[in-house]
Every structure is written in C-alpha cells, then in structure tokens.
Amino acid sequence: MAMLWKFMRVAKYSKTALSPKVRVKGIPANSRHSSSKSVPSDFAASTPCSNTVELLGKAYPQDNYSNVTEKILSKVGKNLHNKKHHPLWLIKEQVKDHFYKQYIGRRGTPLFSVYDGLSPVVTVQQNFDSLLIPQNHASRRKEDNYYLNRDHMLRAHTSAHQWDLIHSGLDAFLAVGDVYRRDTIDNSHYPVFHQMEGVRLFSCHELFSNIKDGEALQLFEQGRRTAHKQECHTMEAVRLVEFNLKQVLTKLMTHIFGDGLQVRWVDCYFPFTHPSFEMEIHFQGEWMEVLGCGVMEQQLVNSAGAQDKIGWAFGLGLERLAMILYDIPDIRLFWSEDERFLKQFIVPHIWQKIKFQPLSRYPPLINDISFWLPSETYSKNDFYDLARTIGGDLIEKVVLVDEFTHPETKKVSHCYRIIYRHPERTLTQDEVHRIHQAIEESAVQELGVEGRF
C-alpha cells in the first residue's frame, strides 16, 4: 500500500523469540533498509555466505535494494492461512466452500481452482511489471516494500500471481497467501498479512449466452477510454462483467456475515483494473472497506495469452474479514501461540459462529522518543521498521505526535509515541525501558538521527 541497517546489531535487542534456524548475517554496512508447496517455517531462512540470504531453499545476493529484516524473515513460511482451526484458515475455508458450491463448471466440478501454497518470494516483474504498474509508481518504493534485492522481493499482494496463473490456461481461480508491506504500526496494521485474489475470465459466448440477442454483441471494439471502460471494451461487455463481479462479491459477503448486510461500492483506482471499485460493508455503525476489485486491464489479459477473453479481479484481506466476523480487536493476535486464543477457534465445522472472548486486557506502557532528522532522505516507515524489529509484537502502536521545524537551522524534529502492550501478559517498566533505550540507540546508529532524549 529505506535506510541503513546493520541487522545483527539491531536484532540483538529484540525481546521476541525468533526461530533458531532463521538467520541473516553479514548484510553489507551500506545496505539500504531498504507455484510451490507450502514450506515449513523452520526452513524459512538461513545464510550460506556473507552477502546472501537463503530463503525457501534459494540464495539471493544482497545489493543496495536489500531491506528485508530478520524479524520479517522469521514470519516467512508460517502460513497461518493453512493452519487448521486458525481464524485465518477458517475464513479461507469459508470463502472456498462458498465458491465451490456456488459456481460449478460444465463437468459438475468446481469452476474456481484454489492455490494457497504459492511462494511468497516473487520477482519485481511479477509483483509490478506484469500488472502494468508504471516504473515511477509510488507502490514500488523501498519505503513500502520488502526487497531481497533489486530483482526479488516478498510479494506485496497476491496479484503477483495473476499473470502466471492466467498464462497457465486458468480462467477462474483463487490465490491465497501471506503478503508483506512496510506500514504504520497500530492494531489493524501489520507488516505481514494475508490476501485472497480472485480472477474470472469470460469468452464472448460465456458472457452473452443468457442475454437476448446476445449473439449480436461483442466483447471488443476500437473505441476510447473513459471513466467507465477501457478503449478496447464494448460498454455492454463491461457492464455485464461489472454486474457479475459485484453480484459474486455481494453474495460472498452476505454468505459470510448473514442476511441484512449493507454493502456499498466506491469508485477508486488500481493500476491493473479499470474501472475499479472498493466494497464497503456497514458493520457496528460504520462503513468498513473489505476488498478492492475491477475489470482487468485487457493489456494484462492479452499478454498472458487470453486475448479473446475479458475478466474481473478482486483482492480481499483475510485479517480484515476475520477481525470483523470474530470481533478480534488486535491484528497481532493472529500470530499468538497462546492456547487461550487458539482454542476459541477449534470448532466442529467452519461455519459455526464464534464470538472472540478477549484475553485479560493488560495495561499499556507509553514512552515518547524525539530526534532531529538526518539531512538525507528519511521515511517514517524506516523508524516503524526499526521499532518493530527491536520491540516486536510488544509494540501495540507507534504514532507521530509532533513535527517541528527549527526556525533558524531549518532542521526537522519528529516525536513518536510508542505504546507497549503485550497481548498475553503484563509488561514491566524495566522490560519496556530496556527495549525503548535500544530503540533510541539504534535510531541514532542506524538512521543517523540526532537524539533529543
């Protein structure tokens, strides 16, 4: 939706346990922080030599684009969406079950195939270029993504697999997996989350077969692009694809959340769909975005080898759905290994209603940190990543509470408020003080800031 790091010096302060088999060593001092089967987490990452990282059985050379942290690498291969009775697994299985039963192919088998073990390591070409995302698009920034090197990265969305799956000959599929983005820190954002991608392509016959005089209608024309369609699509084709997409997703949300659900559609922009929409549902007195979707860019479809078809695509976040459906208040809980959390989701069938019972609400400990920014490029995500690497899931939220520019020197100062709260136990002042001091020291050493503490 970058900075200098010496990973091992930062990682030694971390109070969260990492897998003993997850190791990242020898990252160069000038580094910017800058389908396969599911892989067990204890084979997630190691380093065979000083300037490479081995991830999921492959070695990737580091360069000035490398910015993935040890903390993030420790999450690769966890595959929460494939762990039976995990809330993310329950949501995934509910969506699968709905699609399997609702959409049947000509031979009586499910129309949509499901892929939930694709590797999270993708090429930059897969993640951006294949989706027609421009070279200068903001979504490519190192400040927002985790790069292994200039050519490889941890996928930022499951859309990274669209082109390959279409190219393999698939017309209807769901792709599920963990995705990685550098982001803010609060109870609804985490650098690793889980998405489900849906794609459906239609031939001329499939789209118009149930339309009166449909044999006279066409998918394509030589027209012009407007706010409502692409230049190569007929308006009739776009309207039918759009209607089908919205009907499919409305049925899905109603099936998950029950009858009486209020849905609205908001126009938006995605580089690889046009027109594009976001779905919002009315839940507990407010409208909440749950997914984005649209008519696929025909250039993408054509390049993948399906030139005679038109299609739609959607992407939804599993955590967002689970937090709403089960009333889970904090996204960090999905990574909890506390039996009090996990046992609540061991149910006899995937559609059983569950009301999450909160664990004891432990008190927060709040500390501020202020510093002058360095003269070179600085991103808030640099500091968020550093804080999360050191404090791990003990940090509930980090927010920029004050920004000040000195009237004479023109130097800029940031003050961040860090809220520490363990989801499963009470933190001590001494424990938090040590972590906070480590963040202060590392901010000076790694980000080049001038401390005001």
CSV table of C-alpha atoms in Angstrom, one decimal:
chain,number,residue,atom,x,y,z
A,1,MET,CA,0.0,0.0,0.0
A,2,ALA,CA,14.8,2.9,3.3
A,3,MET,CA,17.6,3.2,5.4
A,4,LEU,CA,21.0,1.9,6.5
A,5,TRP,CA,20.7,-1.2,8.7
A,6,LYS,CA,23.2,-3.4,10.4
A,7,PHE,CA,20.9,-6.2,11.1
A,8,MET,CA,22.6,-8.2,13.7
A,9,ARG,CA,23.3,-5.1,15.9
A,10,VAL,CA,19.7,-4.2,15.9
A,11,ALA,CA,18.4,-7.7,16.2
A,12,LYS,CA,20.3,-8.4,19.4
A,13,TYR,CA,18.0,-6.1,21.3
A,14,SER,CA,14.9,-7.9,20.2
A,15,LYS,CA,12.8,-9.3,23.1
A,16,THR,CA,10.7,-11.5,20.8
A,17,ALA,CA,11.9,-15.0,20.1
A,18,LEU,CA,13.0,-15.9,16.6
A,19,SER,CA,13.3,-19.4,15.2
A,20,PRO,CA,16.8,-20.6,15.8
A,21,LYS,CA,17.0,-21.7,12.2
A,22,VAL,CA,16.2,-18.2,10.9
A,23,ARG,CA,19.5,-16.3,10.5
A,24,VAL,CA,20.5,-13.3,8.5
A,25,LYS,CA,24.2,-12.4,8.8
A,26,GLY,CA,26.7,-10.3,7.1
A,27,ILE,CA,24.4,-7.7,5.5
A,28,PRO,CA,26.7,-5.1,4.0
A,29,ALA,CA,27.0,-1.9,6.0
A,30,ASN,CA,25.9,0.1,3.0
A,31,SER,CA,22.7,-1.9,2.5
A,32,ARG,CA,19.6,0.2,2.4
A,33,HIS,CA,16.9,-0.9,4.9
A,34,SER,CA,16.0,-0.6,2.4
A,35,SER,CA,3.9,-22.3,-7.6
A,36,SER,CA,5.4,-24.2,-5.0
A,37,LYS,CA,4.2,-26.2,-2.0
A,38,SER,CA,3.9,-24.6,1.4
A,39,VAL,CA,7.3,-24.5,3.1
A,40,PRO,CA,7.7,-25.2,6.8
A,41,SER,CA,8.7,-22.3,8.9
A,42,ASP,CA,11.8,-24.0,10.4
A,43,PHE,CA,13.3,-24.0,6.8
A,44,ALA,CA,12.4,-20.3,6.3
A,45,ALA,CA,15.8,-18.6,6.1
A,46,SER,CA,19.5,-19.0,6.6
A,47,THR,CA,22.7,-17.5,5.2
A,48,PRO,CA,25.2,-19.7,3.5
A,49,CYS,CA,27.6,-16.8,2.9
A,50,SER,CA,28.2,-13.3,4.0
A,51,ASN,CA,26.4,-11.4,1.3
A,52,THR,CA,23.4,-13.6,0.5
A,53,VAL,CA,20.3,-14.7,2.3
A,54,GLU,CA,18.8,-18.1,1.7
A,55,LEU,CA,15.1,-18.2,1.8
A,56,LEU,CA,12.8,-21.2,1.0
A,57,GLY,CA,15.8,-23.1,-0.4
A,58,LYS,CA,17.2,-20.4,-2.7
A,59,ALA,CA,20.1,-18.0,-2.2
A,60,TYR,CA,19.6,-14.3,-3.1
A,61,PRO,CA,22.6,-12.0,-3.3
A,62,GLN,CA,22.2,-8.7,-1.4
A,63,ASP,CA,22.5,-5.4,-3.1
A,64,ASN,CA,21.6,-1.7,-2.4
A,65,TYR,CA,17.9,-2.6,-2.7
A,66,SER,CA,18.0,-5.3,0.1
A,67,ASN,CA,15.9,-4.2,3.1
A,68,VAL,CA,14.2,-7.3,4.4
A,69,THR,CA,14.8,-7.7,8.2
A,70,GLU,CA,15.4,-10.7,10.3
A,71,LYS,CA,12.1,-10.1,12.1
A,72,ILE,CA,10.2,-10.3,8.7
A,73,LEU,CA,12.1,-13.3,7.5
A,74,SER,CA,11.1,-15.2,10.7
A,75,LYS,CA,7.5,-14.9,9.5
A,76,VAL,CA,8.1,-16.4,6.1
A,77,GLY,CA,6.8,-20.0,5.9
A,78,LYS,CA,4.4,-19.7,8.9
A,79,ASN,CA,1.4,-20.0,6.5
A,80,LEU,CA,-1.2,-19.1,9.1
A,81,HIS,CA,-3.9,-19.4,6.4
A,82,ASN,CA,-3.1,-23.2,6.1
A,83,LYS,CA,-3.0,-24.0,9.8
A,84,LYS,CA,-6.2,-25.9,10.6
A,85,HIS,CA,-8.6,-24.1,13.0
A,86,HIS,CA,-6.6,-20.9,12.9
A,87,PRO,CA,-9.1,-18.0,12.3
A,88,LEU,CA,-7.4,-17.1,9.0
A,89,TRP,CA,-7.8,-20.7,7.9
A,90,LEU,CA,-11.5,-20.7,8.9
A,91,ILE,CA,-12.1,-17.6,6.8
A,92,LYS,CA,-10.2,-19.0,3.8
A,93,GLU,CA,-12.1,-22.3,4.0
A,94,GLN,CA,-15.5,-20.4,4.2
A,95,VAL,CA,-14.7,-18.5,1.1
A,96,LYS,CA,-13.5,-21.7,-0.7
A,97,ASP,CA,-16.6,-23.6,0.4
A,98,HIS,CA,-18.9,-20.8,-0.9
A,99,PHE,CA,-17.1,-20.7,-4.3
A,100,TYR,CA,-17.0,-24.5,-4.6
A,101,LYS,CA,-20.7,-24.8,-4.0
A,102,GLN,CA,-22.0,-21.7,-5.8
A,103,TYR,CA,-20.0,-21.9,-9.0
A,104,ILE,CA,-20.0,-25.3,-10.8
A,105,GLY,CA,-18.3,-25.9,-14.2
A,106,ARG,CA,-19.8,-27.8,-17.1
A,107,ARG,CA,-18.5,-31.1,-15.9
A,108,GLY,CA,-20.0,-30.8,-12.4
A,109,THR,CA,-16.7,-29.8,-10.8
A,110,PRO,CA,-16.0,-26.5,-9.0
A,111,LEU,CA,-15.4,-23.7,-11.5
A,112,PHE,CA,-12.8,-22.0,-9.4
A,113,SER,CA,-9.5,-23.7,-8.5
A,114,VAL,CA,-7.6,-22.6,-5.4
A,115,TYR,CA,-3.9,-22.0,-4.9
A,116,ASP,CA,-2.8,-21.5,-1.3
A,117,GLY,CA,0.8,-22.7,-1.4
A,118,LEU,CA,2.5,-20.3,-3.8
A,119,SER,CA,5.9,-19.0,-2.8
A,120,PRO,CA,5.8,-15.5,-1.2
A,121,VAL,CA,9.1,-14.7,-2.9
A,122,VAL,CA,8.4,-13.2,-6.3
A,123,THR,CA,10.3,-11.2,-8.9
A,124,VAL,CA,9.8,-7.5,-9.2
A,125,GLN,CA,8.5,-8.3,-12.7
A,126,GLN,CA,5.8,-10.5,-11.2
A,127,ASN,CA,4.8,-8.0,-8.5
A,128,PHE,CA,4.8,-4.9,-10.6
A,129,ASP,CA,5.7,-5.1,-14.3
A,130,SER,CA,3.2,-8.0,-15.2
A,131,LEU,CA,0.5,-5.9,-13.6
A,132,LEU,CA,1.3,-2.8,-15.8
A,133,ILE,CA,2.3,-0.8,-12.7
A,134,PRO,CA,4.5,2.1,-14.0
A,135,GLN,CA,8.2,2.3,-13.1
A,136,ASN,CA,7.6,5.6,-11.3
A,137,HIS,CA,4.5,4.4,-9.4
A,138,ALA,CA,4.6,5.1,-5.6
A,139,SER,CA,3.7,1.5,-4.8
A,140,ARG,CA,7.2,0.3,-5.9
A,141,ARG,CA,9.1,2.4,-3.3
A,142,LYS,CA,11.6,0.7,-1.0
A,143,GLU,CA,10.0,2.6,1.9
A,144,ASP,CA,6.8,0.5,1.3
A,145,ASN,CA,8.1,-3.0,0.3
A,146,TYR,CA,10.5,-5.7,1.4
A,147,TYR,CA,13.1,-6.3,-1.2
A,148,LEU,CA,15.6,-9.3,-1.2
A,149,ASN,CA,17.5,-7.5,-3.9
A,150,ARG,CA,16.8,-5.4,-6.9
A,151,ASP,CA,15.1,-8.2,-8.8
A,152,HIS,CA,13.4,-10.2,-6.0
A,153,MET,CA,11.0,-9.3,-3.2
A,154,LEU,CA,8.5,-10.6,-0.8
A,155,ARG,CA,5.1,-10.2,-2.6
A,156,ALA,CA,3.2,-7.1,-1.7
A,157,HIS,CA,-0.1,-8.6,-2.9
A,158,THR,CA,-1.4,-11.9,-4.2
A,159,SER,CA,-2.0,-10.1,-7.6
A,160,ALA,CA,1.7,-11.0,-8.2
A,161,HIS,CA,0.4,-14.4,-9.4
A,162,GLN,CA,-2.3,-13.2,-11.7
A,163,TRP,CA,-0.3,-13.3,-14.9
A,164,ASP,CA,1.3,-16.7,-14.3
A,165,LEU,CA,-1.9,-18.4,-13.5
A,166,ILE,CA,-3.8,-16.9,-16.5
A,167,HIS,CA,-0.8,-17.8,-18.7
A,168,SER,CA,-1.1,-21.4,-17.5
A,169,GLY,CA,-4.6,-21.5,-19.0
A,170,LEU,CA,-6.8,-20.8,-16.0
A,171,ASP,CA,-10.0,-18.9,-16.4
A,172,ALA,CA,-11.2,-18.9,-12.8
A,173,PHE,CA,-9.1,-19.2,-9.7
A,174,LEU,CA,-8.5,-18.0,-6.1
A,175,ALA,CA,-4.9,-17.4,-4.9
A,176,VAL,CA,-4.3,-17.2,-1.2
A,177,GLY,CA,-1.1,-16.3,0.7
A,178,ASP,CA,0.9,-14.1,3.1
A,179,VAL,CA,1.9,-10.7,1.8
A,180,TYR,CA,4.4,-8.2,3.1
A,181,ARG,CA,4.4,-4.4,3.3
A,182,ARG,CA,6.2,-1.8,5.4
A,183,ASP,CA,3.5,0.1,7.1
A,184,THR,CA,2.4,2.0,10.1
A,185,ILE,CA,2.0,0.3,13.5
A,186,ASP,CA,-1.4,0.1,15.1
A,187,ASN,CA,-4.0,-2.6,16.0
A,188,SER,CA,-5.1,-3.0,12.4
A,189,HIS,CA,-1.8,-2.9,10.5
A,190,TYR,CA,1.0,-5.5,10.5
A,191,PRO,CA,3.9,-5.9,8.1
A,192,VAL,CA,2.7,-9.4,7.2
A,193,PHE,CA,-1.0,-10.1,6.4
A,194,HIS,CA,-3.0,-12.5,4.2
A,195,GLN,CA,-4.8,-11.9,1.0
A,196,MET,CA,-7.1,-13.8,-1.3
A,197,GLU,CA,-7.1,-13.0,-5.0
A,198,GLY,CA,-9.9,-13.9,-7.3
A,199,VAL,CA,-9.9,-13.9,-11.1
A,200,ARG,CA,-12.6,-14.8,-13.6
A,201,LEU,CA,-12.3,-14.6,-17.4
A,202,PHE,CA,-15.2,-14.8,-19.9
A,203,SER,CA,-15.4,-15.7,-23.5
A,204,CYS,CA,-17.9,-13.9,-25.7
A,205,HIS,CA,-20.3,-16.9,-25.5
A,206,GLU,CA,-20.0,-17.2,-21.7
A,207,LEU,CA,-20.7,-13.6,-21.1
A,208,PHE,CA,-23.6,-13.1,-23.6
A,209,SER,CA,-25.2,-16.6,-23.7
A,210,ASN,CA,-28.1,-15.7,-21.4
A,211,ILE,CA,-28.7,-12.3,-23.0
A,212,LYS,CA,-31.5,-11.8,-25.5
A,213,ASP,CA,-30.0,-11.4,-29.0
A,214,GLY,CA,-26.6,-11.9,-27.3
A,215,GLU,CA,-25.1,-13.4,-30.4
A,216,ALA,CA,-25.0,-9.9,-31.9
A,217,LEU,CA,-23.0,-8.5,-29.0
A,218,GLN,CA,-19.2,-8.2,-28.9
A,219,LEU,CA,-16.5,-8.1,-26.3
A,220,PHE,CA,-14.2,-5.7,-28.1
A,221,GLU,CA,-14.3,-2.5,-30.2
A,222,GLN,CA,-12.0,0.2,-31.4
A,223,GLY,CA,-13.1,3.0,-29.0
A,224,ARG,CA,-11.7,5.3,-26.4
A,225,ARG,CA,-11.0,5.0,-22.8
A,226,THR,CA,-13.4,6.7,-20.4
A,227,ALA,CA,-14.1,6.7,-16.7
A,228,HIS,CA,-16.4,3.8,-17.3
A,229,LYS,CA,-14.5,1.5,-19.6
A,230,GLN,CA,-11.3,0.7,-21.5
A,231,GLU,CA,-10.8,1.7,-25.1
A,232,CYS,CA,-10.9,-1.9,-26.3
A,233,HIS,CA,-14.1,-3.0,-24.5
A,234,THR,CA,-17.7,-2.5,-25.5
A,235,MET,CA,-19.9,-0.9,-23.0
A,236,GLU,CA,-22.2,-3.9,-23.0
A,237,ALA,CA,-19.3,-6.3,-22.1
A,238,VAL,CA,-18.0,-4.0,-19.3
A,239,ARG,CA,-21.5,-3.6,-17.7
A,240,LEU,CA,-22.0,-7.4,-17.7
A,241,VAL,CA,-18.6,-8.1,-16.2
A,242,GLU,CA,-19.1,-5.4,-13.6
A,243,PHE,CA,-22.5,-6.7,-12.7
A,244,ASN,CA,-21.2,-10.3,-12.4
A,245,LEU,CA,-18.3,-9.2,-10.2
A,246,LYS,CA,-20.5,-7.1,-7.8
A,247,GLN,CA,-23.0,-9.9,-7.6
A,248,VAL,CA,-20.4,-12.5,-6.9
A,249,LEU,CA,-18.8,-10.4,-4.1
A,250,THR,CA,-22.2,-9.3,-2.6
A,251,LYS,CA,-23.3,-12.9,-2.4
A,252,LEU,CA,-20.0,-13.8,-0.7
A,253,MET,CA,-20.2,-11.1,1.9
A,254,THR,CA,-23.8,-11.9,2.6
A,255,HIS,CA,-23.0,-15.6,3.0
A,256,ILE,CA,-20.2,-14.8,5.5
A,257,PHE,CA,-21.9,-12.1,7.5
A,258,GLY,CA,-25.5,-13.0,7.1
A,259,ASP,CA,-28.7,-11.5,5.6
A,260,GLY,CA,-29.4,-7.8,6.1
A,261,LEU,CA,-25.8,-6.9,5.4
A,262,GLN,CA,-25.5,-3.4,3.9
A,263,VAL,CA,-23.0,-3.1,1.0
A,264,ARG,CA,-21.9,0.0,-1.0
A,265,TRP,CA,-19.4,0.4,-3.8
A,266,VAL,CA,-16.9,3.3,-4.0
A,267,ASP,CA,-15.1,4.2,-7.2
A,268,CYS,CA,-11.3,4.1,-6.9
A,269,TYR,CA,-8.1,3.5,-8.9
A,270,PHE,CA,-5.9,0.4,-9.3
A,271,PRO,CA,-3.2,0.2,-12.0
A,272,PHE,CA,-4.2,-3.2,-13.2
A,273,THR,CA,-8.0,-2.9,-13.2
A,274,HIS,CA,-10.4,-0.4,-14.9
A,275,PRO,CA,-13.0,0.6,-13.9
A,276,SER,CA,-12.0,-0.1,-10.2
A,277,PHE,CA,-14.2,-0.3,-7.1
A,278,GLU,CA,-13.9,-0.8,-3.4
A,279,MET,CA,-16.5,-2.7,-1.4
A,280,GLU,CA,-17.5,-1.3,2.0
A,281,ILE,CA,-19.8,-3.1,4.4
A,282,HIS,CA,-21.8,-1.4,7.2
A,283,PHE,CA,-20.7,-3.0,10.5
A,284,GLN,CA,-21.3,-1.9,14.0
A,285,GLY,CA,-22.4,1.5,13.0
A,286,GLU,CA,-19.7,2.4,10.5
A,287,TRP,CA,-18.7,1.7,6.9
A,288,MET,CA,-15.6,-0.5,6.5
A,289,GLU,CA,-13.6,-1.3,3.4
A,290,VAL,CA,-13.2,-5.0,2.9
A,291,LEU,CA,-11.9,-5.5,-0.7
A,292,GLY,CA,-10.9,-3.9,-3.9
A,293,CYS,CA,-11.9,-5.1,-7.4
A,294,GLY,CA,-12.4,-4.2,-11.0
A,295,VAL,CA,-12.4,-5.1,-14.7
A,296,MET,CA,-9.0,-6.4,-15.6
A,297,GLU,CA,-6.8,-4.4,-17.9
A,298,GLN,CA,-7.0,-6.0,-21.3
A,299,GLN,CA,-3.3,-5.5,-22.0
A,300,LEU,CA,-2.6,-7.7,-18.9
A,301,VAL,CA,-5.0,-10.4,-20.1
A,302,ASN,CA,-3.7,-10.3,-23.7
A,303,SER,CA,-0.1,-10.5,-22.6
A,304,ALA,CA,-0.9,-13.6,-20.5
A,305,GLY,CA,-2.3,-15.3,-23.6
A,306,ALA,CA,-6.1,-14.9,-23.2
A,307,GLN,CA,-6.6,-12.3,-26.0
A,308,ASP,CA,-10.2,-13.4,-26.7
A,309,LYS,CA,-11.5,-13.0,-23.2
A,310,ILE,CA,-12.5,-10.3,-20.8
A,311,GLY,CA,-12.3,-10.6,-17.0
A,312,TRP,CA,-12.5,-9.3,-13.5
A,313,ALA,CA,-10.3,-9.5,-10.5
A,314,PHE,CA,-10.6,-8.9,-6.7
A,315,GLY,CA,-8.4,-8.9,-3.7
A,316,LEU,CA,-9.6,-9.2,-0.1
A,317,GLY,CA,-7.8,-9.2,3.2
A,318,LEU,CA,-8.4,-12.3,5.4
A,319,GLU,CA,-7.4,-10.4,8.6
A,320,ARG,CA,-9.9,-7.7,7.9
A,321,LEU,CA,-12.7,-10.2,7.4
A,322,ALA,CA,-11.7,-12.3,10.5
A,323,MET,CA,-11.4,-9.2,12.7
A,324,ILE,CA,-15.0,-8.2,11.7
A,325,LEU,CA,-16.5,-11.6,11.8
A,326,TYR,CA,-15.0,-12.8,15.1
A,327,ASP,CA,-14.6,-9.4,16.7
A,328,ILE,CA,-10.8,-9.7,17.1
A,329,PRO,CA,-9.6,-6.3,18.3
A,330,ASP,CA,-5.8,-6.5,17.6
A,331,ILE,CA,-4.1,-7.8,14.4
A,332,ARG,CA,-1.1,-9.1,16.5
A,333,LEU,CA,-3.4,-11.8,18.0
A,334,PHE,CA,-3.3,-13.7,14.7
A,335,TRP,CA,0.3,-14.5,15.5
A,336,SER,CA,-0.3,-15.6,19.0
A,337,GLU,CA,0.5,-19.1,20.2
A,338,ASP,CA,-1.5,-18.6,23.4
A,339,GLU,CA,-3.9,-21.5,23.8
A,340,ARG,CA,-6.5,-19.2,25.3
A,341,PHE,CA,-6.6,-17.6,21.8
A,342,LEU,CA,-6.2,-20.6,19.6
A,343,LYS,CA,-8.7,-22.9,21.3
A,344,GLN,CA,-11.5,-20.5,20.7
A,345,PHE,CA,-11.4,-21.4,17.0
A,346,ILE,CA,-11.4,-25.2,17.3
A,347,VAL,CA,-14.9,-25.8,16.1
A,348,PRO,CA,-16.6,-28.8,14.6
A,349,HIS,CA,-17.4,-27.0,11.3
A,350,ILE,CA,-16.1,-23.9,9.5
A,351,TRP,CA,-19.5,-22.1,9.6
A,352,GLN,CA,-20.0,-22.2,13.4
A,353,LYS,CA,-20.5,-18.8,14.8
A,354,ILE,CA,-17.6,-17.7,17.1
A,355,LYS,CA,-17.5,-14.6,19.3
A,356,PHE,CA,-13.9,-14.0,20.4
A,357,GLN,CA,-13.6,-13.8,24.2
A,358,PRO,CA,-10.8,-11.2,24.9
A,359,LEU,CA,-7.8,-12.3,26.9
A,360,SER,CA,-7.2,-10.2,30.0
A,361,ARG,CA,-6.7,-6.6,28.9
A,362,TYR,CA,-3.2,-5.8,30.2
A,363,PRO,CA,-2.3,-2.1,30.8
A,364,PRO,CA,-0.3,-0.2,28.2
A,365,LEU,CA,3.1,1.5,28.9
A,366,ILE,CA,3.7,4.6,26.9
A,367,ASN,CA,7.0,6.2,26.0
A,368,ASP,CA,7.9,9.0,23.7
A,369,ILE,CA,11.0,9.4,21.6
A,370,SER,CA,12.2,12.6,19.9
A,371,PHE,CA,15.0,13.3,17.4
A,372,TRP,CA,16.3,15.6,14.7
A,373,LEU,CA,16.0,14.0,11.3
A,374,PRO,CA,19.2,13.4,9.2
A,375,SER,CA,19.7,15.6,6.2
A,376,GLU,CA,19.4,12.7,3.7
A,377,THR,CA,16.1,11.0,2.8
A,378,TYR,CA,14.1,9.8,5.7
A,379,SER,CA,10.9,7.9,5.8
A,380,LYS,CA,8.6,7.3,8.8
A,381,ASN,CA,8.5,3.6,7.7
A,382,ASP,CA,12.2,3.4,8.4
A,383,PHE,CA,11.6,4.2,12.1
A,384,TYR,CA,8.5,2.0,12.2
A,385,ASP,CA,10.5,-1.0,10.9
A,386,LEU,CA,13.3,-0.3,13.3
A,387,ALA,CA,10.9,-0.2,16.3
A,388,ARG,CA,9.1,-3.3,15.2
A,389,THR,CA,12.4,-5.2,14.7
A,390,ILE,CA,13.6,-4.4,18.2
A,391,GLY,CA,10.3,-4.3,20.1
A,392,GLY,CA,8.4,-7.0,18.0
A,393,ASP,CA,4.9,-7.6,19.0
A,394,LEU,CA,5.3,-5.9,22.3
A,395,ILE,CA,4.7,-2.7,20.5
A,396,GLU,CA,1.0,-2.1,20.0
A,397,LYS,CA,1.2,1.3,18.2
A,398,VAL,CA,3.6,3.9,17.1
A,399,VAL,CA,2.3,7.3,16.1
A,400,LEU,CA,3.9,10.6,15.1
A,401,VAL,CA,2.6,13.1,17.6
A,402,ASP,CA,4.7,16.1,16.8
A,403,GLU,CA,6.7,17.5,13.9
A,404,PHE,CA,8.8,20.7,14.5
A,405,THR,CA,11.0,22.7,12.1
A,406,HIS,CA,13.6,24.9,13.8
A,407,PRO,CA,13.1,28.5,12.7
A,408,GLU,CA,16.8,29.2,12.3
A,409,THR,CA,18.5,25.9,11.4
A,410,LYS,CA,15.5,24.5,9.5
A,411,LYS,CA,16.2,21.1,11.0
A,412,VAL,CA,13.2,19.0,11.4
A,413,SER,CA,12.3,17.1,14.6
A,414,HIS,CA,9.9,14.2,15.0
A,415,CYS,CA,8.4,13.0,18.2
A,416,TYR,CA,6.9,9.5,18.2
A,417,ARG,CA,4.7,8.0,20.9
A,418,ILE,CA,5.3,4.3,21.3
A,419,ILE,CA,2.6,2.3,23.1
A,420,TYR,CA,3.9,-1.0,24.6
A,421,ARG,CA,1.4,-3.7,25.5
A,422,HIS,CA,1.8,-7.5,25.4
A,423,PRO,CA,-1.4,-9.2,24.3
A,424,GLU,CA,-1.0,-12.0,26.7
A,425,ARG,CA,0.8,-10.7,29.9
A,426,THR,CA,1.7,-7.6,31.8
A,427,LEU,CA,4.9,-5.8,30.8
A,428,THR,CA,7.2,-4.4,33.5
A,429,GLN,CA,8.6,-0.9,33.4
A,430,ASP,CA,12.2,-2.3,33.4
A,431,GLU,CA,11.5,-4.5,30.4
A,432,VAL,CA,10.0,-1.7,28.4
A,433,HIS,CA,12.8,0.7,29.4
A,434,ARG,CA,15.4,-1.6,28.0
A,435,ILE,CA,13.6,-2.0,24.8
A,436,HIS,CA,12.9,1.7,24.5
A,437,GLN,CA,16.6,2.5,25.2
A,438,ALA,CA,17.6,0.0,22.5
A,439,ILE,CA,15.3,1.8,20.0
A,440,GLU,CA,16.8,5.2,20.9
A,441,GLU,CA,20.4,3.9,20.5
A,442,SER,CA,19.6,2.1,17.2
A,443,ALA,CA,17.8,5.1,15.8
A,444,VAL,CA,21.0,7.1,16.2
A,445,GLN,CA,23.3,4.4,14.9
A,446,GLU,CA,21.2,3.1,12.1
A,447,LEU,CA,19.1,6.1,10.9
A,448,GLY,CA,21.6,8.8,11.6
A,449,VAL,CA,19.2,10.8,13.6
A,450,GLU,CA,20.3,13.2,16.4
A,451,GLY,CA,18.6,12.2,19.7
A,452,ARG,CA,16.6,14.6,21.9
A,453,PHE,CA,16.3,12.1,24.7
